[in-house]
CSV table of C-alpha atoms in Angstrom, one decimal:
chain,number,residue,atom,x,y,z
J,65,UNK,CA,99.3,120.8,139.1
J,66,UNK,CA,100.0,118.7,136.2
J,67,UNK,CA,100.1,120.5,133.0
J,68,UNK,CA,97.8,119.0,130.1
J,69,UNK,CA,97.8,119.8,126.5
J,70,UNK,CA,95.3,118.7,123.9
J,71,UNK,CA,96.6,117.9,120.4
J,72,UNK,CA,94.8,116.6,117.4
J,73,UNK,CA,97.5,114.1,116.2
J,74,UNK,CA,95.2,111.3,117.5
J,75,UNK,CA,92.6,112.2,115.0
J,76,UNK,CA,94.6,112.0,111.9
J,77,UNK,CA,93.7,108.4,110.9
J,78,UNK,CA,89.9,108.6,111.1
J,79,UNK,CA,89.8,112.4,110.2
J,80,UNK,CA,91.8,111.8,107.0
J,81,UNK,CA,89.5,108.9,106.0
J,82,UNK,CA,86.3,110.7,106.8
J,83,UNK,CA,87.2,114.0,105.2
J,84,UNK,CA,88.4,112.2,102.0
J,85,UNK,CA,85.3,110.1,101.9
J,86,UNK,CA,82.8,112.9,102.4
J,87,UNK,CA,84.5,115.1,99.9
J,88,UNK,CA,84.7,112.4,97.3
J,89,UNK,CA,81.0,111.4,97.9
J,90,UNK,CA,79.7,114.9,97.5
J,91,UNK,CA,82.0,115.9,94.7
J,92,UNK,CA,81.7,112.8,92.5
J,93,UNK,CA,78.0,112.3,93.0
J,94,UNK,CA,77.1,116.0,92.5
J,95,UNK,CA,79.4,116.0,89.4
J,96,UNK,CA,77.8,113.1,87.9
J,97,UNK,CA,74.2,114.4,88.6
J,98,UNK,CA,75.1,117.7,87.0
J,99,UNK,CA,76.5,116.0,84.0
J,100,UNK,CA,73.4,113.9,83.3
J,101,UNK,CA,71.1,116.8,84.3
J,102,UNK,CA,72.8,118.8,81.5
J,103,UNK,CA,72.1,115.8,79.1
J,104,UNK,CA,68.4,116.3,79.9
J,105,UNK,CA,68.1,112.9,81.9
J,106,UNK,CA,64.7,112.2,83.5
J,107,UNK,CA,64.3,113.1,87.2
J,108,UNK,CA,63.9,109.3,88.1
J,109,UNK,CA,67.1,108.4,86.1
J,110,UNK,CA,69.0,111.1,88.1
J,111,UNK,CA,67.9,109.7,91.3
J,112,UNK,CA,68.8,106.0,90.3
J,113,UNK,CA,72.1,107.3,89.1
J,114,UNK,CA,72.7,109.1,92.4
J,115,UNK,CA,71.9,106.0,94.6
J,116,UNK,CA,74.0,103.8,92.4
J,117,UNK,CA,76.8,106.2,92.9
J,118,UNK,CA,76.4,106.2,96.6
J,119,UNK,CA,76.5,102.5,96.9
J,120,UNK,CA,79.3,101.8,94.6
J,121,UNK,CA,81.3,104.7,95.8
J,122,UNK,CA,81.0,103.7,99.5
J,123,UNK,CA,82.1,100.1,98.8
J,124,UNK,CA,84.9,101.4,96.5
J,125,UNK,CA,86.2,103.7,99.2
J,126,UNK,CA,86.0,101.2,101.9
J,127,UNK,CA,87.9,98.6,99.8
J,128,UNK,CA,90.6,101.0,98.6
J,129,UNK,CA,91.1,102.4,102.1
J,130,UNK,CA,91.2,99.1,103.7
J,131,UNK,CA,93.7,97.6,101.3
J,132,UNK,CA,95.9,100.7,101.5
J,133,UNK,CA,95.9,101.1,105.3
J,134,UNK,CA,96.2,97.2,105.7
J,135,UNK,CA,99.4,97.3,103.6
J,136,UNK,CA,100.7,100.1,105.9
J,137,UNK,CA,99.9,98.0,108.8
J,138,UNK,CA,101.6,94.9,107.5
J,139,UNK,CA,104.7,97.0,106.9
J,140,UNK,CA,104.7,98.3,110.4
J,141,UNK,CA,104.2,94.8,111.8
J,142,UNK,CA,107.1,93.5,109.7
J,143,UNK,CA,109.3,96.4,110.9
J,144,UNK,CA,108.4,95.6,114.5
J,145,UNK,CA,109.2,91.9,114.1
J,146,UNK,CA,112.6,92.8,112.6
J,147,UNK,CA,113.2,95.1,115.4
J,148,UNK,CA,112.3,92.5,117.9
J,149,UNK,CA,114.6,90.0,116.5
J,150,UNK,CA,117.6,92.6,116.3
J,151,UNK,CA,117.0,93.4,120.0
J,152,UNK,CA,117.2,89.7,120.9
J,153,UNK,CA,120.3,89.2,118.8
J,154,UNK,CA,122.4,92.3,119.7
J,155,UNK,CA,120.9,94.4,122.3
J,156,UNK,CA,124.1,96.4,122.9
J,157,UNK,CA,124.1,97.6,119.1
J,158,UNK,CA,120.5,98.5,119.4
J,159,UNK,CA,121.4,100.6,122.6
J,160,UNK,CA,124.2,102.4,120.7
J,161,UNK,CA,121.8,103.0,117.7
J,162,UNK,CA,119.2,104.5,120.0
J,163,UNK,CA,121.8,106.7,121.8
J,164,UNK,CA,123.0,107.9,118.4
J,165,UNK,CA,119.4,108.9,117.6
J,166,UNK,CA,119.2,111.0,120.8
J,167,UNK,CA,122.6,112.6,120.1
J,168,UNK,CA,121.4,113.6,116.6
J,169,UNK,CA,118.5,115.3,118.3
J,170,UNK,CA,120.9,117.5,120.5
J,171,UNK,CA,121.8,115.4,123.6
J,172,UNK,CA,125.4,114.9,124.6
J,173,UNK,CA,126.9,111.5,124.4
J,174,UNK,CA,126.7,110.7,128.1
J,175,UNK,CA,123.0,111.9,128.5
J,176,UNK,CA,122.0,110.2,125.3
J,177,UNK,CA,123.5,107.0,126.6
J,178,UNK,CA,121.6,107.3,129.9
J,179,UNK,CA,118.4,108.2,128.1
J,180,UNK,CA,118.8,105.1,126.0
J,181,UNK,CA,119.5,102.9,128.9
J,182,UNK,CA,116.5,104.0,130.9
J,183,UNK,CA,114.0,103.9,128.0
J,184,UNK,CA,115.3,100.4,127.0
J,185,UNK,CA,114.9,99.2,130.6
J,186,UNK,CA,111.4,100.4,130.6
J,187,UNK,CA,110.2,99.3,127.1
J,188,UNK,CA,113.1,98.6,124.6
J,189,UNK,CA,110.7,97.6,121.7
J,190,UNK,CA,108.4,100.6,122.2
J,191,UNK,CA,111.5,103.0,122.4
J,192,UNK,CA,112.8,101.7,119.1
J,193,UNK,CA,109.5,101.6,117.5
J,194,UNK,CA,108.9,105.2,118.3
J,195,UNK,CA,112.3,106.7,117.8
J,196,UNK,CA,114.0,104.6,115.3
J,197,UNK,CA,111.0,103.5,113.2
J,198,UNK,CA,108.6,106.4,113.6
J,199,UNK,CA,105.6,104.2,114.6
J,200,UNK,CA,103.5,106.0,117.1
J,201,UNK,CA,100.3,104.7,118.8
J,202,UNK,CA,98.4,107.8,117.7
J,203,UNK,CA,99.2,107.5,114.1
J,204,UNK,CA,99.4,103.7,113.9
J,205,UNK,CA,97.5,102.2,110.8
J,206,UNK,CA,94.0,100.9,111.6
J,207,UNK,CA,92.6,99.4,108.4
J,208,UNK,CA,89.0,98.6,109.7
J,209,UNK,CA,88.6,102.1,111.3
J,210,UNK,CA,89.7,103.7,108.0
J,211,UNK,CA,87.5,101.5,105.8
J,212,UNK,CA,84.3,102.2,107.9
J,213,UNK,CA,85.0,106.0,108.2
J,214,UNK,CA,85.5,106.2,104.4
J,215,UNK,CA,82.4,104.2,103.5
J,216,UNK,CA,80.1,106.1,105.9
J,217,UNK,CA,81.4,109.5,105.1
J,218,UNK,CA,81.2,108.8,101.4
J,219,UNK,CA,77.5,107.8,101.9
J,220,UNK,CA,76.8,111.0,103.9
J,221,UNK,CA,78.6,113.2,101.3
J,222,UNK,CA,76.7,111.5,98.3
J,223,UNK,CA,73.4,111.7,100.2
J,224,UNK,CA,73.6,115.6,100.0
J,225,UNK,CA,73.4,116.1,96.2
J,226,UNK,CA,70.9,113.2,96.0
J,227,UNK,CA,68.5,115.0,98.5
J,228,UNK,CA,69.0,118.2,96.6
J,229,UNK,CA,68.0,116.5,93.3
J,230,UNK,CA,65.0,114.9,94.9
J,231,UNK,CA,63.8,118.2,96.2
J,232,UNK,CA,64.6,120.5,93.4
J,233,UNK,CA,62.3,121.3,90.4
J,234,UNK,CA,63.9,120.0,87.0
J,235,UNK,CA,64.2,123.6,85.7
J,236,UNK,CA,66.4,124.6,88.5
J,237,UNK,CA,68.4,121.3,89.2
J,238,UNK,CA,71.8,122.2,87.6
J,239,UNK,CA,72.1,125.7,89.3
J,240,UNK,CA,70.8,124.5,92.7
J,241,UNK,CA,73.1,121.4,92.8
J,242,UNK,CA,76.2,123.5,91.8
J,243,UNK,CA,75.7,126.2,94.3
J,244,UNK,CA,74.4,124.1,97.2
J,245,UNK,CA,77.3,121.4,96.7
J,246,UNK,CA,79.9,124.2,96.5
J,247,UNK,CA,78.6,125.8,99.8
J,248,UNK,CA,78.4,122.4,101.4
J,249,UNK,CA,82.0,121.5,100.3
J,250,UNK,CA,83.3,124.8,101.5
J,251,UNK,CA,81.6,124.3,104.9
J,252,UNK,CA,83.1,120.7,105.0
J,253,UNK,CA,86.5,122.0,104.2
J,254,UNK,CA,86.4,124.6,106.8
J,255,UNK,CA,85.2,122.2,109.4
J,256,UNK,CA,87.6,119.6,108.7
J,257,UNK,CA,90.6,122.2,108.9
J,258,UNK,CA,89.1,123.5,112.2
J,259,UNK,CA,89.0,119.9,113.7
J,260,UNK,CA,92.5,119.4,112.5
J,261,UNK,CA,93.6,122.7,113.9
J,262,UNK,CA,94.6,124.3,110.5
J,263,UNK,CA,93.3,127.6,109.0
J,264,UNK,CA,89.7,127.3,107.7
J,265,UNK,CA,89.7,129.7,104.9
J,266,UNK,CA,92.5,128.2,102.7
J,267,UNK,CA,91.0,124.7,103.0
J,268,UNK,CA,87.6,126.0,102.1
J,269,UNK,CA,88.8,127.9,99.0
J,270,UNK,CA,90.9,124.9,97.9
J,271,UNK,CA,88.1,122.4,97.9
J,272,UNK,CA,85.6,124.9,96.4
J,273,UNK,CA,87.9,125.6,93.4
J,274,UNK,CA,88.6,122.0,92.6
J,275,UNK,CA,85.1,121.1,92.9
J,276,UNK,CA,83.9,123.8,90.7
J,277,UNK,CA,86.3,122.5,88.2
J,278,UNK,CA,85.0,118.9,88.5
J,279,UNK,CA,81.4,119.9,88.1
J,280,UNK,CA,82.2,122.3,85.3
J,281,UNK,CA,83.9,119.6,83.3
J,282,UNK,CA,80.9,117.1,83.7
J,283,UNK,CA,78.4,120.0,82.8
J,284,UNK,CA,80.4,120.6,79.7
J,285,UNK,CA,80.5,116.9,78.7
J,286,UNK,CA,76.7,116.5,79.6
J,287,UNK,CA,75.7,119.4,77.5
J,288,UNK,CA,77.1,117.6,74.3
J,289,UNK,CA,74.3,115.0,74.6
J,290,UNK,CA,70.6,115.0,74.9
J,291,UNK,CA,69.7,111.6,76.3
J,292,UNK,CA,66.1,112.4,77.5
J,293,UNK,CA,65.7,109.2,79.6
């Protein structure tokens, strides 16, 4: 029977973007709402601010992620084109280079040359992209996927504190926002760690502590003002 293994490396691209987006959406929106709640803003002003944060943040996350990952994709394409030209110009030198890589990983010279010969006969460009350039199909840059994941996850994350604001009485908004957001972020951090195969508790504690600092900072700033709008 063929042995099968399930790894999580293929999830890294969308998981990174989705977790970053959801975390940012929840933290930034909740911190903003806590700050203006401490400044005694009206309920309608808080909801409008939250919605504006959701829309602007989603677009900003999508744009930033797309530009960043597209730059990575362009770099990968340029490296692939250069490698293609080098293979066409001097295949023997590229064969020696690939064999040298395998020797550095522990193969003896004869075996390294044989492996390089067989892999280059099967897919020379693929072998060099993977073993020389470090470009793997599972971790290859996908700009559109990353942008959509960031935008949607930011919107989902931002929707949580907005919903809490809409359903919570004004006298309890700050306390409920802080507690509910920290719980939600801890759950999100633990879930993301579990999906990625990492320990859940350190991830949950890490995001909870930093989020508490962010909300505490905006709460302190908001308390200095009394806008009443």
